[in-house]
Amino acid sequence: MRRILLVIVLGAGVALGGCGDDESPTATAPATRPVSGSPSGSGPPGSPAASAKAEAPPQIGTPLSVAEWSGPLQVTVFEYKQPLSAKPPTPKTAGHQFAAIDVRTCNRTTSLVQVIDTKPFTLVFGDTSTVAAYGFDNPAFPQPAYPREHSLAAGTCVRGWIVFDVPNSRPSAVRYSESEHSQGGGKTHDWPVV
């Protein structure tokens, strides 16, 4: 009886050892890999470690999954730059300067074309006021420019700079706002600016 029980336990261990997440993301394909809900090692959902991790705001460079009405996107803000190192045109408003963010957006659907734009991105300042993307292009701004009203094919990504006309102070965060009609219900996602 002991021998049979030992064989059953060992057999179950071998069977479970072969199970794995064959769909787990790899570091070799960052432009097309899906973003998981919680990083490995953060504990099971609902655990204190997972809750603390979920509440911590993402750092610049962290990709976030957003749920737009046409399907999932992965958005990454790589850099916030203020003032711009190039000599951009002078803003029309006194006491303002130009700033820019380097953004990549990936269409995570398998067959849908999604329209992306600069409109979901804003800068949030300490008093909770926001500044929308600057509406004009200029070759003196960082290049390539992030596209406006661009059709993004399934499984593809686009990267570029979005320019803002800001007061001479730094924002507290870069914000992406989902559409009110999105599957996520219009949530906002913030990357703190340090």
PDB file of N, CA, C and O in Angstrom, residues 50-100:
ATOM      1  N   ALA A  50       0.290  41.846  -3.028  1.00  0.00           N
ATOM      2  CA  ALA A  50      -0.326  42.184  -4.310  1.00  0.00           C
ATOM      3  C   ALA A  50      -1.080  43.498  -4.203  1.00  0.00           C
ATOM      4  O   ALA A  50      -1.046  44.322  -5.111  1.00  0.00           O
ATOM      5  N   SER A  51      -1.778  43.730  -3.076  1.00  0.00           N
ATOM      6  CA  SER A  51      -2.532  44.973  -2.910  1.00  0.00           C
ATOM      7  C   SER A  51      -1.600  46.168  -2.849  1.00  0.00           C
ATOM      8  O   SER A  51      -1.871  47.202  -3.449  1.00  0.00           O
ATOM      9  N   ALA A  52      -0.488  46.047  -2.125  1.00  0.00           N
ATOM     10  CA  ALA A  52       0.462  47.153  -2.029  1.00  0.00           C
ATOM     11  C   ALA A  52       1.049  47.444  -3.391  1.00  0.00           C
ATOM     12  O   ALA A  52       1.231  48.596  -3.772  1.00  0.00           O
ATOM     13  N   LYS A  53       1.358  46.407  -4.157  1.00  0.00           N
ATOM     14  CA  LYS A  53       1.931  46.592  -5.484  1.00  0.00           C
ATOM     15  C   LYS A  53       0.916  47.247  -6.417  1.00  0.00           C
ATOM     16  O   LYS A  53       1.257  48.107  -7.208  1.00  0.00           O
ATOM     17  N   ALA A  54      -0.345  46.842  -6.325  1.00  0.00           N
ATOM     18  CA  ALA A  54      -1.380  47.392  -7.204  1.00  0.00           C
ATOM     19  C   ALA A  54      -1.617  48.871  -6.914  1.00  0.00           C
ATOM     20  O   ALA A  54      -1.964  49.627  -7.802  1.00  0.00           O
ATOM     21  N   GLU A  55      -1.443  49.292  -5.658  1.00  0.00           N
ATOM     22  CA  GLU A  55      -1.704  50.677  -5.289  1.00  0.00           C
ATOM     23  C   GLU A  55      -0.538  51.604  -5.640  1.00  0.00           C
ATOM     24  O   GLU A  55      -0.731  52.801  -5.744  1.00  0.00           O
ATOM     25  N   ALA A  56       0.648  51.071  -5.779  1.00  0.00           N
ATOM     26  CA  ALA A  56       1.806  51.897  -6.083  1.00  0.00           C
ATOM     27  C   ALA A  56       1.700  52.414  -7.509  1.00  0.00           C
ATOM     28  O   ALA A  56       1.409  51.657  -8.424  1.00  0.00           O
ATOM     29  N   PRO A  57       1.893  53.714  -7.722  1.00  0.00           N
ATOM     30  CA  PRO A  57       1.811  54.236  -9.094  1.00  0.00           C
ATOM     31  C   PRO A  57       2.970  53.718  -9.936  1.00  0.00           C
ATOM     32  O   PRO A  57       4.061  53.488  -9.410  1.00  0.00           O
ATOM     33  N   PRO A  58       2.737  53.520 -11.217  1.00  0.00           N
ATOM     34  CA  PRO A  58       3.819  53.020 -12.077  1.00  0.00           C
ATOM     35  C   PRO A  58       4.885  54.090 -12.279  1.00  0.00           C
ATOM     36  O   PRO A  58       4.598  55.285 -12.230  1.00  0.00           O
ATOM     37  N   GLN A  59       6.095  53.664 -12.470  1.00  0.00           N
ATOM     38  CA  GLN A  59       7.184  54.590 -12.745  1.00  0.00           C
ATOM     39  C   GLN A  59       7.244  54.875 -14.243  1.00  0.00           C
ATOM     40  O   GLN A  59       6.762  54.082 -15.053  1.00  0.00           O
ATOM     41  N   ILE A  60       7.844  55.999 -14.613  1.00  0.00           N
ATOM     42  CA  ILE A  60       8.081  56.286 -16.029  1.00  0.00           C
ATOM     43  C   ILE A  60       8.843  55.092 -16.606  1.00  0.00           C
ATOM     44  O   ILE A  60       9.786  54.603 -16.000  1.00  0.00           O
ATOM     45  N   GLY A  61       8.411  54.616 -17.747  1.00  0.00           N
ATOM     46  CA  GLY A  61       9.017  53.450 -18.381  1.00  0.00           C
ATOM     47  C   GLY A  61       8.227  52.172 -18.165  1.00  0.00           C
ATOM     48  O   GLY A  61       8.491  51.164 -18.810  1.00  0.00           O
ATOM     49  N   THR A  62       7.241  52.198 -17.261  1.00  0.00           N
ATOM     50  CA  THR A  62       6.409  51.022 -17.000  1.00  0.00           C
ATOM     51  C   THR A  62       5.253  50.978 -17.981  1.00  0.00           C
ATOM     52  O   THR A  62       4.473  51.919 -18.059  1.00  0.00           O
ATOM     53  N   PRO A  63       5.107  49.879 -18.739  1.00  0.00           N
ATOM     54  CA  PRO A  63       3.956  49.775 -19.643  1.00  0.00           C
ATOM     55  C   PRO A  63       2.678  49.495 -18.861  1.00  0.00           C
ATOM     56  O   PRO A  63       2.703  48.757 -17.877  1.00  0.00           O
ATOM     57  N   LEU A  64       1.581  50.100 -19.285  1.00  0.00           N
ATOM     58  CA  LEU A  64       0.284  49.883 -18.648  1.00  0.00           C
ATOM     59  C   LEU A  64      -0.718  49.377 -19.677  1.00  0.00           C
ATOM     60  O   LEU A  64      -0.711  49.814 -20.827  1.00  0.00           O
ATOM     61  N   SER A  65      -1.586  48.485 -19.245  1.00  0.00           N
ATOM     62  CA  SER A  65      -2.676  48.019 -20.092  1.00  0.00           C
ATOM     63  C   SER A  65      -3.855  48.950 -19.898  1.00  0.00           C
ATOM     64  O   SER A  65      -4.249  49.219 -18.764  1.00  0.00           O
ATOM     65  N   VAL A  66      -4.390  49.455 -20.986  1.00  0.00           N
ATOM     66  CA  VAL A  66      -5.581  50.299 -20.933  1.00  0.00           C
ATOM     67  C   VAL A  66      -6.665  49.653 -21.785  1.00  0.00           C
ATOM     68  O   VAL A  66      -6.377  48.978 -22.769  1.00  0.00           O
ATOM     69  N   ALA A  67      -7.905  49.850 -21.378  1.00  0.00           N
ATOM     70  CA  ALA A  67      -9.025  49.212 -22.057  1.00  0.00           C
ATOM     71  C   ALA A  67      -9.829  50.264 -22.812  1.00  0.00           C
ATOM     72  O   ALA A  67     -10.635  50.966 -22.214  1.00  0.00           O
ATOM     73  N   GLU A  68      -9.569  50.395 -24.086  1.00  0.00           N
ATOM     74  CA  GLU A  68     -10.345  51.327 -24.893  1.00  0.00           C
ATOM     75  C   GLU A  68     -11.579  50.627 -25.449  1.00  0.00           C
ATOM     76  O   GLU A  68     -11.681  49.398 -25.410  1.00  0.00           O
ATOM     77  N   TRP A  69     -12.511  51.394 -25.970  1.00  0.00           N
ATOM     78  CA  TRP A  69     -13.777  50.812 -26.441  1.00  0.00           C
ATOM     79  C   TRP A  69     -13.554  49.804 -27.561  1.00  0.00           C
ATOM     80  O   TRP A  69     -14.290  48.844 -27.694  1.00  0.00           O
ATOM     81  N   SER A  70     -12.517  49.991 -28.359  1.00  0.00           N
ATOM     82  CA  SER A  70     -12.263  49.080 -29.479  1.00  0.00           C
ATOM     83  C   SER A  70     -11.345  47.920 -29.099  1.00  0.00           C
ATOM     84  O   SER A  70     -11.099  47.048 -29.917  1.00  0.00           O
ATOM     85  N   GLY A  71     -10.834  47.906 -27.876  1.00  0.00           N
ATOM     86  CA  GLY A  71      -9.985  46.804 -27.442  1.00  0.00           C
ATOM     87  C   GLY A  71      -8.823  47.277 -26.600  1.00  0.00           C
ATOM     88  O   GLY A  71      -8.648  48.473 -26.356  1.00  0.00           O
ATOM     89  N   PRO A  72      -7.991  46.341 -26.155  1.00  0.00           N
ATOM     90  CA  PRO A  72      -6.885  46.688 -25.257  1.00  0.00           C
ATOM     91  C   PRO A  72      -5.702  47.334 -25.972  1.00  0.00           C
ATOM     92  O   PRO A  72      -5.376  46.980 -27.101  1.00  0.00           O
ATOM     93  N   LEU A  73      -5.091  48.280 -25.278  1.00  0.00           N
ATOM     94  CA  LEU A  73      -3.855  48.921 -25.726  1.00  0.00           C
ATOM     95  C   LEU A  73      -2.823  48.756 -24.612  1.00  0.00           C
ATOM     96  O   LEU A  73      -3.176  48.608 -23.447  1.00  0.00           O
ATOM     97  N   GLN A  74      -1.561  48.806 -24.985  1.00  0.00           N
ATOM     98  CA  GLN A  74      -0.482  48.884 -23.997  1.00  0.00           C
ATOM     99  C   GLN A  74       0.217  50.220 -24.230  1.00  0.00           C
ATOM    100  O   GLN A  74       0.667  50.501 -25.342  1.00  0.00           O
ATOM    101  N   VAL A  75       0.264  51.047 -23.194  1.00  0.00           N
ATOM    102  CA  VAL A  75       0.821  52.396 -23.308  1.00  0.00           C
ATOM    103  C   VAL A  75       2.019  52.519 -22.365  1.00  0.00           C
ATOM    104  O   VAL A  75       1.937  52.143 -21.200  1.00  0.00           O
ATOM    105  N   THR A  76       3.122  53.058 -22.893  1.00  0.00           N
ATOM    106  CA  THR A  76       4.323  53.279 -22.091  1.00  0.00           C
ATOM    107  C   THR A  76       4.795  54.713 -22.285  1.00  0.00           C
ATOM    108  O   THR A  76       4.943  55.172 -23.413  1.00  0.00           O
ATOM    109  N   VAL A  77       4.994  55.424 -21.181  1.00  0.00           N
ATOM    110  CA  VAL A  77       5.636  56.739 -21.213  1.00  0.00           C
ATOM    111  C   VAL A  77       7.085  56.495 -20.815  1.00  0.00           C
ATOM    112  O   VAL A  77       7.366  56.052 -19.707  1.00  0.00           O
ATOM    113  N   PHE A  78       8.013  56.762 -21.736  1.00  0.00           N
ATOM    114  CA  PHE A  78       9.431  56.478 -21.508  1.00  0.00           C
ATOM    115  C   PHE A  78      10.187  57.631 -20.860  1.00  0.00           C
ATOM    116  O   PHE A  78      11.146  57.409 -20.132  1.00  0.00           O
ATOM    117  N   GLU A  79       9.769  58.862 -21.160  1.00  0.00           N
ATOM    118  CA  GLU A  79      10.548  60.009 -20.674  1.00  0.00           C
ATOM    119  C   GLU A  79       9.681  61.252 -20.633  1.00  0.00           C
ATOM    120  O   GLU A  79       8.787  61.443 -21.464  1.00  0.00           O
ATOM    121  N   TYR A  80       9.948  62.099 -19.642  1.00  0.00           N
ATOM    122  CA  TYR A  80       9.376  63.438 -19.579  1.00  0.00           C
ATOM    123  C   TYR A  80      10.533  64.416 -19.697  1.00  0.00           C
ATOM    124  O   TYR A  80      11.524  64.295 -18.975  1.00  0.00           O
ATOM    125  N   LYS A  81      10.416  65.362 -20.624  1.00  0.00           N
ATOM    126  CA  LYS A  81      11.512  66.302 -20.869  1.00  0.00           C
ATOM    127  C   LYS A  81      11.001  67.741 -20.740  1.00  0.00           C
ATOM    128  O   LYS A  81      10.078  68.140 -21.440  1.00  0.00           O
ATOM    129  N   GLN A  82      11.639  68.498 -19.832  1.00  0.00           N
ATOM    130  CA  GLN A  82      11.318  69.918 -19.654  1.00  0.00           C
ATOM    131  C   GLN A  82      12.516  70.599 -19.006  1.00  0.00           C
ATOM    132  O   GLN A  82      12.972  70.135 -17.954  1.00  0.00           O
ATOM    133  N   PRO A  83      13.043  71.651 -19.577  1.00  0.00           N
ATOM    134  CA  PRO A  83      12.689  72.222 -20.878  1.00  0.00           C
ATOM    135  C   PRO A  83      13.249  71.361 -22.000  1.00  0.00           C
ATOM    136  O   PRO A  83      14.077  70.482 -21.768  1.00  0.00           O
ATOM    137  N   LEU A  84      12.792  71.623 -23.200  1.00  0.00           N
ATOM    138  CA  LEU A  84      13.290  70.872 -24.351  1.00  0.00           C
ATOM    139  C   LEU A  84      14.703  71.337 -24.659  1.00  0.00           C
ATOM    140  O   LEU A  84      15.016  72.520 -24.597  1.00  0.00           O
ATOM    141  N   SER A  85      15.567  70.399 -24.993  1.00  0.00           N
ATOM    142  CA  SER A  85      16.971  70.746 -25.224  1.00  0.00           C
ATOM    143  C   SER A  85      17.163  71.494 -26.537  1.00  0.00           C
ATOM    144  O   SER A  85      18.030  72.330 -26.659  1.00  0.00           O
ATOM    145  N   ALA A  86      16.341  71.174 -27.529  1.00  0.00           N
ATOM    146  CA  ALA A  86      16.423  71.911 -28.800  1.00  0.00           C
ATOM    147  C   ALA A  86      15.868  73.319 -28.573  1.00  0.00           C
ATOM    148  O   ALA A  86      15.314  73.613 -27.520  1.00  0.00           O
ATOM    149  N   LYS A  87      16.007  74.169 -29.557  1.00  0.00           N
ATOM    150  CA  LYS A  87      15.485  75.527 -29.415  1.00  0.00           C
ATOM    151  C   LYS A  87      14.104  75.597 -30.065  1.00  0.00           C
ATOM    152  O   LYS A  87      13.983  75.944 -31.247  1.00  0.00           O
ATOM    153  N   PRO A  88      13.071  75.230 -29.311  1.00  0.00           N
ATOM    154  CA  PRO A  88      11.719  75.260 -29.877  1.00  0.00           C
ATOM    155  C   PRO A  88      11.214  76.697 -29.976  1.00  0.00           C
ATOM    156  O   PRO A  88      11.814  77.609 -29.398  1.00  0.00           O
ATOM    157  N   PRO A  89      10.124  76.894 -30.685  1.00  0.00           N
ATOM    158  CA  PRO A  89       9.549  78.241 -30.725  1.00  0.00           C
ATOM    159  C   PRO A  89       9.130  78.674 -29.320  1.00  0.00           C
ATOM    160  O   PRO A  89       8.922  77.841 -28.444  1.00  0.00           O
ATOM    161  N   THR A  90       9.035  79.967 -29.114  1.00  0.00           N
ATOM    162  CA  THR A  90       8.627  80.495 -27.815  1.00  0.00           C
ATOM    163  C   THR A  90       7.119  80.419 -27.692  1.00  0.00           C
ATOM    164  O   THR A  90       6.401  80.848 -28.599  1.00  0.00           O
ATOM    165  N   PRO A  91       6.594  79.872 -26.574  1.00  0.00           N
ATOM    166  CA  PRO A  91       5.132  79.859 -26.386  1.00  0.00           C
ATOM    167  C   PRO A  91       4.576  81.269 -26.387  1.00  0.00           C
ATOM    168  O   PRO A  91       5.248  82.228 -26.006  1.00  0.00           O
ATOM    169  N   LYS A  92       3.335  81.402 -26.821  1.00  0.00           N
ATOM    170  CA  LYS A  92       2.691  82.713 -26.897  1.00  0.00           C
ATOM    171  C   LYS A  92       2.358  83.261 -25.516  1.00  0.00           C
ATOM    172  O   LYS A  92       2.245  84.464 -25.331  1.00  0.00           O
ATOM    173  N   THR A  93       2.201  82.388 -24.530  1.00  0.00           N
ATOM    174  CA  THR A  93       1.853  82.827 -23.176  1.00  0.00           C
ATOM    175  C   THR A  93       3.119  83.091 -22.377  1.00  0.00           C
ATOM    176  O   THR A  93       3.992  82.228 -22.284  1.00  0.00           O
ATOM    177  N   ALA A  94       3.220  84.279 -21.790  1.00  0.00           N
ATOM    178  CA  ALA A  94       4.383  84.626 -20.962  1.00  0.00           C
ATOM    179  C   ALA A  94       4.457  83.683 -19.764  1.00  0.00           C
ATOM    180  O   ALA A  94       3.433  83.297 -19.201  1.00  0.00           O
ATOM    181  N   GLY A  95       5.675  83.317 -19.387  1.00  0.00           N
ATOM    182  CA  GLY A  95       5.855  82.430 -18.248  1.00  0.00           C
ATOM    183  C   GLY A  95       5.609  80.963 -18.568  1.00  0.00           C
ATOM    184  O   GLY A  95       5.467  80.155 -17.666  1.00  0.00           O
ATOM    185  N   HIS A  96       5.553  80.623 -19.849  1.00  0.00           N
ATOM    186  CA  HIS A  96       5.354  79.230 -20.266  1.00  0.00           C
ATOM    187  C   HIS A  96       6.579  78.725 -21.018  1.00  0.00           C
ATOM    188  O   HIS A  96       7.401  79.507 -21.488  1.00  0.00           O
ATOM    189  N   GLN A  97       6.695  77.415 -21.123  1.00  0.00           N
ATOM    190  CA  GLN A  97       7.737  76.769 -21.914  1.00  0.00           C
ATOM    191  C   GLN A  97       7.162  75.479 -22.485  1.00  0.00           C
ATOM    192  O   GLN A  97       6.079  75.042 -22.087  1.00  0.00           O
ATOM    193  N   PHE A  98       7.885  74.890 -23.422  1.00  0.00           N
ATOM    194  CA  PHE A  98       7.428  73.630 -23.998  1.00  0.00           C
ATOM    195  C   PHE A  98       8.074  72.463 -23.261  1.00  0.00           C
ATOM    196  O   PHE A  98       9.239  72.522 -22.857  1.00  0.00           O
ATOM    197  N   ALA A  99       7.278  71.395 -23.076  1.00  0.00           N
ATOM    198  CA  ALA A  99       7.738  70.138 -22.498  1.00  0.00           C
ATOM    199  C   ALA A  99       7.266  69.030 -23.433  1.00  0.00           C
ATOM    200  O   ALA A  99       6.426  69.261 -24.304  1.00  0.00           O
ATOM    201  N   ALA A 100       7.802  67.832 -23.264  1.00  0.00           N
ATOM    202  CA  ALA A 100       7.403  66.730 -24.143  1.00  0.00           C
ATOM    203  C   ALA A 100       7.518  65.395 -23.418  1.00  0.00           C
ATOM    204  O   ALA A 100       8.305  65.245 -22.487  1.00  0.00           O
TER     205      ALA A 100
END
